Amino acid sequence: MLAGKRVLLIIGGGIAAYKALDLIRRLRERGAAVTPVLTRAGAEFVTPLSVSALAGMKVFHDLFDLTDEAEMGHIELSRSADLIVVAPATADLMAKMAGGQADDLASTLLLATDTEVLLAPAMNVRMWEHAATQRNTATLKDDGIGFVGPNAGDMACGEHGPGRMSEPLEIVAAVEARLAQGPLAGRRVIVTSGPTHEPIDPVRYIANRSSGAQGTAIARALAGAGAEVVFVTGPADVPPPDGVEVVAVETAQEMLEAVEAALPADAAVFAAAVADWRVASAGARKIKKEGGKLPVLEFAENPDILATISRMEAGRPPLVVGFAAETDDVVDHATAKRARKGCDWIVANDVSPATGIMGGAENAVTLITADGAEAWPRMSKADVAQRLVARIAEALG
Ligand code: C5P
């Protein structure tokens, strides 16, 4: 819920501007007040009348409108919100922001504000991938500007790739993550989830049966508790939750790199089922089926992400949580694993086939901490996530 929150929404000039209309509705449904600002280019795509009708208030669109200045000056307008959202954020608007330009109302508000800013970029894939836009994105991130999206997919211009604006509900989730109050507000948590895929050749891979359900539930619960969540996921069956930063990876090595890039963090929860080995000899060419000859695969050990992060000398997250999927002597094995990996907690579960836990909706876990083992009753994966997140909030204080 966003009751009582004030969002200043800047609508830039792009075909995705039509989604900003729905965004206004969704934000207002949740109790937020939306003050709309329409750029001149934005007004080519949606009309001031539809924007103001949906927002239930007038649209601001000209820097030199003296009536507006008398009612509320642009400086005040830029600071009176709890959050400024730019959707769609065009390449041009991002370039202006990165360069500190202020030649219209939107760019002036963005330069004058001391309020947090969230951008939902939308542009052609080549424009997004252009070195200038990537440079501007890096600069803006360095300046503390938040981003949601862009997503990859089919674009209105007929091309395919990253550049599509996030859907209104994804933007709402990102807004909620910033404005929602909760026990983990202001905390950053990394979650790994899903399986990893280790290539044998360009078309074949080694994988495991992890669905990603438990990791996804944990990331969702963390976001719901107000945490900023970086969700590093292998190719999972379930879609990632709303309101988290999704980093999609394939292999264990990519997963480790993504986790390291996401540091620093207040906590890390490693729920992914990482493949222990990769094919050392994986090549760029498909292995041919040749008369009766069987391929010989040579394996190499994958990095242990949990152990690597737990044993960092500098910059280790204060709370590191690992998982242990066991089929027998669950508590003994998980307690030994906690010591071996150097993590703070282990969430241990019995995945022997009779339990139906692997891929199912429920889980029965034992939490292993420095104080010993605590068996939780069997409950849904969503409830396990809620309970774990409550413990994380308590531990981080
Ligand atoms: O050793 P095992 O795979 O049973 O340990 C499970 C825990 O270690 C999980 O938290 C899993 O995410 C993590 N892990 C990891 N990197 C690996 C293997 C496991 O982070 N290469």
Short mmCIF file of C-alpha atoms and ligand atoms in Angstrom, two decimals:
data_model
loop_
_atom_site.label_atom_id
_atom_site.label_comp_id
_atom_site.label_asym_id
_atom_site.label_seq_id
_atom_site.Cartn_x
_atom_site.Cartn_y
_atom_site.Cartn_z
CA MET A 1 0.00 0.00 0.00
CA LEU A 2 1.08 3.52 -0.76
CA ALA A 3 -1.50 5.39 1.30
CA GLY A 4 -0.56 9.01 1.80
CA LYS A 5 2.52 8.79 -0.45
CA ARG A 6 3.11 11.45 -3.10
CA VAL A 7 4.57 10.49 -6.46
CA LEU A 8 5.65 13.04 -9.05
CA LEU A 9 5.34 11.23 -12.38
CA ILE A 10 7.27 12.62 -15.36
CA ILE A 11 5.98 11.21 -18.63
CA GLY A 12 8.61 11.40 -21.38
CA GLY A 13 8.08 11.19 -25.11
CA GLY A 14 7.94 7.58 -26.26
CA ILE A 15 5.37 5.09 -27.43
CA ALA A 16 5.48 3.51 -23.94
CA ALA A 17 3.83 6.70 -22.61
CA TYR A 18 0.47 4.94 -22.97
CA LYS A 19 1.55 2.59 -20.15
CA ALA A 20 2.04 5.65 -17.93
CA LEU A 21 -1.75 6.12 -17.99
CA ASP A 22 -2.25 2.69 -16.47
CA LEU A 23 0.61 3.38 -14.05
CA ILE A 24 -1.26 6.43 -12.73
CA ARG A 25 -4.35 4.27 -12.09
CA ARG A 26 -2.35 1.55 -10.37
CA LEU A 27 -0.54 4.00 -8.10
CA ARG A 28 -3.80 5.74 -7.16
CA GLU A 29 -5.52 2.41 -6.50
CA ARG A 30 -2.86 1.83 -3.85
CA GLY A 31 -3.52 5.16 -2.21
CA ALA A 32 -0.73 7.27 -3.71
CA ALA A 33 -1.34 10.82 -4.92
CA VAL A 34 0.14 11.29 -8.40
CA THR A 35 1.24 14.70 -9.66
CA PRO A 36 1.80 14.37 -13.42
CA VAL A 37 4.34 16.25 -15.49
CA LEU A 38 4.12 15.79 -19.24
CA THR A 39 7.08 16.69 -21.44
CA ARG A 40 6.41 18.34 -24.78
CA ALA A 41 7.36 15.09 -26.55
CA GLY A 42 5.24 13.09 -24.09
CA ALA A 43 2.21 15.17 -25.10
CA GLU A 44 2.67 13.87 -28.66
CA PHE A 45 1.83 10.37 -27.37
CA VAL A 46 -0.77 10.92 -24.64
CA THR A 47 -3.03 13.91 -24.15
CA PRO A 48 -2.90 16.22 -21.12
CA LEU A 49 -6.63 15.60 -20.74
CA SER A 50 -6.30 11.82 -20.26
CA VAL A 51 -3.36 12.28 -17.91
CA SER A 52 -5.15 14.82 -15.73
CA ALA A 53 -8.41 12.85 -15.77
CA LEU A 54 -6.63 9.74 -14.48
CA ALA A 55 -4.46 11.64 -11.99
CA GLY A 56 -7.42 13.65 -10.73
CA MET A 57 -5.39 16.83 -10.92
CA LYS A 58 -3.90 19.23 -13.43
CA VAL A 59 -0.88 18.36 -15.55
CA PHE A 60 2.25 20.45 -15.32
CA HIS A 61 3.96 20.90 -18.65
CA ASP A 62 5.54 24.25 -19.22
CA LEU A 63 8.45 25.70 -17.29
CA PHE A 64 7.38 29.27 -17.99
CA ASP A 65 3.73 29.00 -17.06
CA LEU A 66 3.41 31.95 -14.72
CA THR A 67 0.14 30.72 -13.22
CA ASP A 68 1.87 27.52 -12.18
CA GLU A 69 4.81 29.44 -10.77
CA ALA A 70 2.43 31.53 -8.67
CA GLU A 71 0.59 28.44 -7.40
CA MET A 72 3.60 26.21 -6.86
CA GLY A 73 7.08 27.05 -8.10
CA HIS A 74 9.06 24.40 -9.95
CA ILE A 75 11.54 24.09 -7.10
CA GLU A 76 8.77 23.35 -4.63
CA LEU A 77 7.11 20.99 -7.11
CA SER A 78 10.35 19.04 -7.42
CA ARG A 79 10.67 18.59 -3.67
CA SER A 80 7.11 18.09 -2.53
CA ALA A 81 6.97 14.43 -3.59
CA ASP A 82 8.16 11.33 -1.73
CA LEU A 83 9.46 9.90 -5.02
CA ILE A 84 9.93 11.11 -8.58
CA VAL A 85 9.19 8.49 -11.24
CA VAL A 86 10.17 9.02 -14.87
CA ALA A 87 8.16 6.71 -17.14
CA PRO A 88 8.98 6.43 -19.93
CA ALA A 89 12.52 7.68 -19.39
CA THR A 90 13.78 8.36 -22.91
CA ALA A 91 17.43 8.24 -24.03
CA ASP A 92 17.25 12.01 -24.46
CA LEU A 93 15.90 12.67 -20.96
CA MET A 94 18.53 10.36 -19.47
CA ALA A 95 21.27 12.17 -21.40
CA LYS A 96 19.99 15.51 -20.11
CA MET A 97 19.97 14.20 -16.55
CA ALA A 98 23.45 12.70 -16.83
CA GLY A 99 24.75 16.01 -18.22
CA GLY A 100 22.93 18.17 -15.68
CA GLN A 101 20.92 20.05 -18.32
CA ALA A 102 17.74 21.90 -17.44
CA ASP A 103 16.00 23.31 -20.49
CA ASP A 104 12.39 22.31 -19.84
CA LEU A 105 10.18 21.62 -16.85
CA ALA A 106 11.01 17.88 -16.56
CA SER A 107 14.79 18.28 -16.72
CA THR A 108 14.67 21.32 -14.42
CA LEU A 109 12.65 19.41 -11.83
CA LEU A 110 15.10 16.52 -12.02
CA LEU A 111 18.06 18.85 -11.49
CA ALA A 112 16.41 20.85 -8.71
CA THR A 113 15.11 17.96 -6.67
CA ASP A 114 16.45 16.46 -3.49
CA THR A 115 13.90 13.64 -3.69
CA GLU A 116 14.71 10.06 -4.71
CA VAL A 117 14.31 9.43 -8.46
CA LEU A 118 13.28 6.19 -10.20
CA LEU A 119 13.67 5.80 -13.97
CA ALA A 120 11.75 3.34 -16.17
CA PRO A 121 13.74 3.54 -19.42
CA ALA A 122 12.03 2.90 -22.75
CA MET A 123 13.74 3.13 -26.10
CA ASN A 124 14.81 1.25 -29.18
CA VAL A 125 17.24 -1.57 -28.44
CA ARG A 126 20.11 0.06 -30.35
CA MET A 127 19.58 3.31 -28.47
CA TRP A 128 19.63 1.43 -25.14
CA GLU A 129 22.76 -0.50 -26.09
CA HIS A 130 24.54 2.56 -27.50
CA ALA A 131 27.74 3.39 -25.62
CA ALA A 132 26.41 6.88 -24.84
CA THR A 133 23.23 5.55 -23.19
CA GLN A 134 25.17 2.90 -21.28
CA ARG A 135 27.60 5.59 -20.12
CA ASN A 136 24.71 7.80 -19.04
CA THR A 137 23.09 4.88 -17.23
CA ALA A 138 26.30 4.20 -15.30
CA THR A 139 26.62 7.90 -14.44
CA LEU A 140 23.02 8.10 -13.25
CA LYS A 141 23.40 4.94 -11.15
CA ASP A 142 26.53 6.45 -9.61
CA ASP A 143 24.50 9.56 -8.84
CA GLY A 144 22.07 7.37 -6.86
CA ILE A 145 19.27 7.33 -9.44
CA GLY A 146 17.18 4.13 -9.28
CA PHE A 147 16.20 2.04 -12.31
CA VAL A 148 13.41 -0.38 -13.06
CA GLY A 149 13.89 -2.23 -16.35
CA PRO A 150 14.12 -1.97 -19.26
CA ASN A 151 12.78 -5.40 -20.14
CA ALA A 152 13.77 -7.43 -23.18
CA GLY A 153 11.18 -8.37 -25.76
CA ASP A 154 9.44 -7.34 -28.96
CA MET A 155 9.40 -3.61 -29.47
CA ALA A 156 6.89 -1.31 -31.12
CA CYS A 157 9.55 -0.50 -33.74
CA GLY A 158 9.67 -4.17 -34.80
CA GLU A 159 13.04 -4.98 -33.24
CA HIS A 160 13.72 -7.34 -30.36
CA GLY A 161 15.90 -6.94 -27.27
CA PRO A 162 16.26 -4.81 -24.15
CA GLY A 163 14.53 -1.44 -24.26
CA ARG A 164 10.87 -2.14 -23.49
CA MET A 165 9.54 -0.17 -20.57
CA SER A 166 8.70 -2.25 -17.50
CA GLU A 167 5.03 -3.06 -17.09
CA PRO A 168 3.03 -0.73 -14.83
CA LEU A 169 2.83 -3.33 -12.05
CA GLU A 170 6.59 -3.85 -12.13
CA ILE A 171 7.04 -0.10 -11.76
CA VAL A 172 4.49 -0.05 -8.92
CA ALA A 173 6.45 -2.80 -7.17
CA ALA A 174 9.66 -0.80 -7.53
CA VAL A 175 7.87 2.25 -6.13
CA GLU A 176 6.52 0.19 -3.24
CA ALA A 177 9.97 -1.21 -2.56
CA ARG A 178 11.21 2.38 -2.15
CA LEU A 179 8.30 3.90 -0.29
CA ALA A 180 6.93 0.99 1.66
CA GLN A 181 7.75 0.91 5.32
CA GLY A 182 8.83 -2.39 6.75
CA PRO A 183 11.28 -3.96 9.16
CA LEU A 184 13.86 -4.30 6.36
CA ALA A 185 13.42 -0.83 4.82
CA GLY A 186 16.84 0.51 3.87
CA ARG A 187 18.43 -2.97 3.91
CA ARG A 188 19.94 -4.59 0.84
CA VAL A 189 19.71 -8.37 0.52
CA ILE A 190 21.06 -10.68 -2.20
CA VAL A 191 19.12 -13.88 -2.92
CA THR A 192 20.29 -16.68 -5.23
CA SER A 193 17.66 -19.03 -6.56
CA GLY A 194 16.90 -21.73 -9.09
CA PRO A 195 19.22 -24.25 -10.72
CA THR A 196 22.30 -23.50 -12.78
CA HIS A 197 22.82 -24.82 -16.31
CA GLU A 198 26.32 -25.95 -17.14
CA PRO A 199 26.93 -26.27 -20.88
CA ILE A 200 28.25 -29.49 -22.42
CA ASP A 201 28.28 -27.88 -25.86
CA PRO A 202 26.22 -25.01 -27.35
CA VAL A 203 22.99 -27.07 -27.31
CA ARG A 204 23.28 -29.43 -24.33
CA TYR A 205 23.67 -28.75 -20.64
CA ILE A 206 23.76 -30.33 -17.19
CA ALA A 207 21.06 -29.16 -14.79
CA ASN A 208 19.13 -30.19 -11.69
CA ARG A 209 15.50 -30.29 -10.60
CA SER A 210 15.36 -27.04 -8.60
CA SER A 211 12.16 -25.10 -9.43
CA GLY A 212 13.28 -21.87 -7.77
CA ALA A 213 10.03 -21.79 -5.75
CA GLN A 214 11.58 -21.39 -2.28
CA GLY A 215 14.14 -18.78 -3.35
CA THR A 216 11.46 -16.80 -5.18
CA ALA A 217 9.19 -16.89 -2.11
CA ILE A 218 12.05 -15.61 0.05
CA ALA A 219 12.85 -12.77 -2.35
CA ARG A 220 9.15 -11.82 -2.45
CA ALA A 221 8.90 -11.83 1.35
CA LEU A 222 12.08 -9.75 1.69
CA ALA A 223 10.74 -7.16 -0.77
CA GLY A 224 7.43 -7.18 1.11
CA ALA A 225 9.35 -6.39 4.31
CA GLY A 226 10.79 -3.32 2.60
CA ALA A 227 14.25 -4.70 1.65
CA GLU A 228 16.00 -3.79 -1.57
CA VAL A 229 16.46 -7.23 -3.10
CA VAL A 230 18.93 -8.33 -5.77
CA PHE A 231 17.55 -11.63 -7.07
CA VAL A 232 20.24 -13.65 -8.85
CA THR A 233 18.44 -16.49 -10.55
CA GLY A 234 19.36 -19.42 -12.73
CA PRO A 235 16.85 -20.72 -15.29
CA ALA A 236 13.97 -21.41 -12.87
CA ASP A 237 10.44 -22.75 -13.51
CA VAL A 238 8.66 -20.02 -11.56
CA PRO A 239 8.76 -16.35 -12.63
CA PRO A 240 10.72 -13.91 -10.46
CA PRO A 241 8.75 -11.83 -7.95
CA ASP A 242 7.77 -8.20 -8.50
CA GLY A 243 9.68 -5.42 -6.87
CA VAL A 244 13.14 -6.97 -6.97
CA GLU A 245 16.17 -6.39 -9.18
CA VAL A 246 16.43 -9.55 -11.28
CA VAL A 247 19.84 -10.72 -12.50
CA ALA A 248 19.36 -13.74 -14.74
CA VAL A 249 22.33 -16.11 -15.04
CA GLU A 250 22.95 -19.58 -16.47
CA THR A 251 26.08 -21.02 -14.89
CA ALA A 252 27.58 -21.21 -11.40
CA GLN A 253 30.46 -19.00 -12.48
CA GLU A 254 28.07 -16.35 -13.77
CA MET A 255 26.08 -16.63 -10.54
CA LEU A 256 29.19 -15.99 -8.42
CA GLU A 257 30.13 -12.99 -10.57
CA ALA A 258 26.59 -11.58 -10.27
CA VAL A 259 26.62 -12.00 -6.49
CA GLU A 260 30.02 -10.32 -6.20
CA ALA A 261 28.83 -7.46 -8.41
CA ALA A 262 25.75 -7.02 -6.18
CA LEU A 263 27.82 -6.51 -3.01
CA PRO A 264 27.84 -4.80 -0.56
CA ALA A 265 24.73 -6.16 1.13
CA ASP A 266 23.34 -6.45 4.64
CA ALA A 267 22.45 -10.11 4.14
CA ALA A 268 22.73 -12.83 1.51
CA VAL A 269 20.45 -15.84 1.20
CA PHE A 270 21.84 -18.59 -1.04
CA ALA A 271 18.85 -20.70 -1.98
CA ALA A 272 20.10 -21.69 -5.44
CA ALA A 273 20.81 -25.32 -6.28
CA VAL A 274 24.20 -24.67 -7.82
CA ALA A 275 25.68 -27.43 -9.98
CA ASP A 276 28.77 -28.77 -8.25
CA TRP A 277 30.61 -29.46 -11.49
CA ARG A 278 30.84 -27.99 -14.94
CA VAL A 279 32.11 -29.63 -18.10
CA ALA A 280 35.71 -28.49 -18.35
CA SER A 281 35.86 -29.41 -22.01
CA ALA A 282 32.64 -27.57 -23.07
CA GLY A 283 33.36 -26.28 -26.53
CA ALA A 284 31.87 -23.86 -29.01
CA ARG A 285 30.82 -26.67 -31.38
CA LYS A 286 28.08 -29.25 -31.00
CA ILE A 287 29.47 -32.72 -30.17
CA LYS A 288 28.69 -34.98 -33.14
CA LYS A 289 27.19 -38.43 -32.74
CA GLU A 290 29.83 -40.47 -34.54
CA GLY A 291 29.49 -44.19 -35.29
CA GLY A 292 29.49 -45.89 -31.87
CA LYS A 293 31.96 -43.48 -30.22
CA LEU A 294 30.76 -42.11 -26.87
CA PRO A 295 31.91 -38.66 -25.81
CA VAL A 296 34.08 -38.45 -22.72
CA LEU A 297 33.23 -35.43 -20.61
CA GLU A 298 35.86 -34.03 -18.33
CA PHE A 299 34.54 -32.15 -15.29
CA ALA A 300 35.87 -29.25 -13.29
CA GLU A 301 34.66 -28.14 -9.88
CA ASN A 302 32.43 -25.07 -9.75
CA PRO A 303 33.09 -22.27 -7.29
CA ASP A 304 31.15 -22.64 -4.04
CA ILE A 305 29.32 -19.31 -3.89
CA LEU A 306 28.12 -19.72 -0.31
CA ALA A 307 31.59 -20.64 0.99
CA THR A 308 33.31 -17.94 -1.09
CA ILE A 309 31.07 -15.16 0.23
CA SER A 310 31.03 -16.53 3.80
CA ARG A 311 34.81 -16.48 3.88
CA MET A 312 35.34 -13.01 2.42
CA GLU A 313 37.82 -11.11 4.53
CA ALA A 314 36.48 -7.66 3.73
CA GLY A 315 32.95 -6.75 2.75
CA ARG A 316 31.27 -9.98 3.85
CA PRO A 317 27.53 -9.43 4.36
CA PRO A 318 26.87 -9.43 8.13
CA LEU A 319 24.36 -12.28 7.75
CA VAL A 320 24.96 -15.16 5.31
CA VAL A 321 22.31 -17.86 5.04
CA GLY A 322 22.81 -21.14 3.18
CA PHE A 323 20.52 -24.03 2.39
CA ALA A 324 21.11 -27.73 2.78
CA ALA A 325 19.02 -30.22 0.89
CA GLU A 326 19.59 -33.58 2.54
CA THR A 327 18.01 -37.01 2.28
CA ASP A 328 19.22 -38.47 5.62
CA ASP A 329 20.64 -37.34 9.00
CA VAL A 330 19.47 -33.86 8.06
CA VAL A 331 20.47 -32.01 11.23
CA ASP A 332 23.92 -33.63 11.55
CA HIS A 333 24.79 -33.05 7.93
CA ALA A 334 23.46 -29.49 7.94
CA THR A 335 25.30 -28.62 11.16
CA ALA A 336 28.54 -29.89 9.64
CA LYS A 337 27.80 -27.95 6.47
CA ARG A 338 27.33 -24.71 8.43
CA ALA A 339 30.82 -25.10 9.91
CA ARG A 340 32.39 -26.21 6.62
CA LYS A 341 30.97 -23.34 4.57
CA GLY A 342 31.46 -20.66 7.24
CA CYS A 343 27.94 -19.24 6.93
CA ASP A 344 25.84 -17.95 9.83
CA TRP A 345 22.67 -19.99 9.31
CA ILE A 346 21.69 -23.07 7.38
CA VAL A 347 18.10 -23.73 6.41
CA ALA A 348 18.05 -27.51 6.18
CA ASN A 349 15.36 -29.52 4.48
CA ASP A 350 14.67 -33.17 3.91
CA VAL A 351 14.31 -33.69 0.17
CA SER A 352 13.98 -37.46 0.18
CA PRO A 353 11.37 -38.29 -2.50
CA ALA A 354 8.76 -39.42 0.06
CA THR A 355 8.49 -35.84 1.43
CA GLY A 356 7.34 -34.43 -1.94
CA ILE A 357 9.21 -31.20 -1.09
CA MET A 358 11.32 -30.93 -4.25
CA GLY A 359 9.14 -28.93 -6.66
CA GLY A 360 6.17 -29.00 -4.24
CA ALA A 361 4.35 -26.16 -2.49
CA GLU A 362 5.37 -27.08 1.06
CA ASN A 363 8.60 -27.34 2.97
CA ALA A 364 9.66 -28.71 6.36
CA VAL A 365 12.86 -27.04 7.46
CA THR A 366 15.24 -26.95 10.38
CA LEU A 367 17.04 -23.68 11.02
CA ILE A 368 20.62 -24.25 12.14
CA THR A 369 22.30 -21.30 13.84
CA ALA A 370 25.17 -20.87 16.29
CA ASP A 371 22.61 -21.64 19.01
CA GLY A 372 21.66 -25.05 17.63
CA ALA A 373 18.89 -26.62 15.57
CA GLU A 374 15.31 -25.42 15.52
CA ALA A 375 12.76 -27.62 13.72
CA TRP A 376 9.90 -25.71 12.12
CA PRO A 377 6.58 -27.45 11.42
CA ARG A 378 5.74 -28.34 7.84
CA MET A 379 4.22 -25.27 6.13
CA SER A 380 3.93 -23.64 2.71
CA LYS A 381 7.10 -22.33 1.07
CA ALA A 382 5.58 -18.83 1.33
CA ASP A 383 5.19 -19.28 5.11
CA VAL A 384 8.76 -20.61 5.44
CA ALA A 385 9.86 -17.47 3.58
CA GLN A 386 7.85 -15.16 5.87
CA ARG A 387 9.21 -16.80 8.99
CA LEU A 388 12.79 -16.72 7.71
CA VAL A 389 12.44 -13.06 6.75
CA ALA A 390 11.08 -12.22 10.21
CA ARG A 391 14.21 -13.88 11.67
CA ILE A 392 16.47 -11.97 9.28
CA ALA A 393 14.80 -8.69 10.29
CA GLU A 394 15.31 -9.58 13.96
CA ALA A 395 18.98 -10.48 13.39
CA LEU A 396 19.74 -7.27 11.47
CA GLY A 397 18.02 -5.28 14.21
O1 C5P B 1 27.15 -28.25 -0.60
P1 C5P B 1 25.72 -28.07 -0.90
O2 C5P B 1 25.44 -27.88 -2.36
O3 C5P B 1 24.81 -29.08 -0.30
O4 C5P B 1 25.36 -26.70 -0.15
C1 C5P B 1 24.15 -26.10 -0.31
C2 C5P B 1 24.27 -24.61 -0.08
O5 C5P B 1 25.44 -24.10 -0.69
C3 C5P B 1 23.13 -23.84 -0.69
O6 C5P B 1 22.91 -22.69 0.09
C4 C5P B 1 23.67 -23.48 -2.06
O7 C5P B 1 23.04 -22.33 -2.60
C5 C5P B 1 25.13 -23.23 -1.74
N1 C5P B 1 26.05 -23.53 -2.86
C6 C5P B 1 26.70 -22.51 -3.50
N2 C5P B 1 27.60 -22.79 -4.50
C7 C5P B 1 27.86 -24.06 -4.85
C8 C5P B 1 27.20 -25.12 -4.22
C9 C5P B 1 26.30 -24.82 -3.22
O8 C5P B 1 26.46 -21.36 -3.16
N3 C5P B 1 28.73 -24.31 -5.82
#
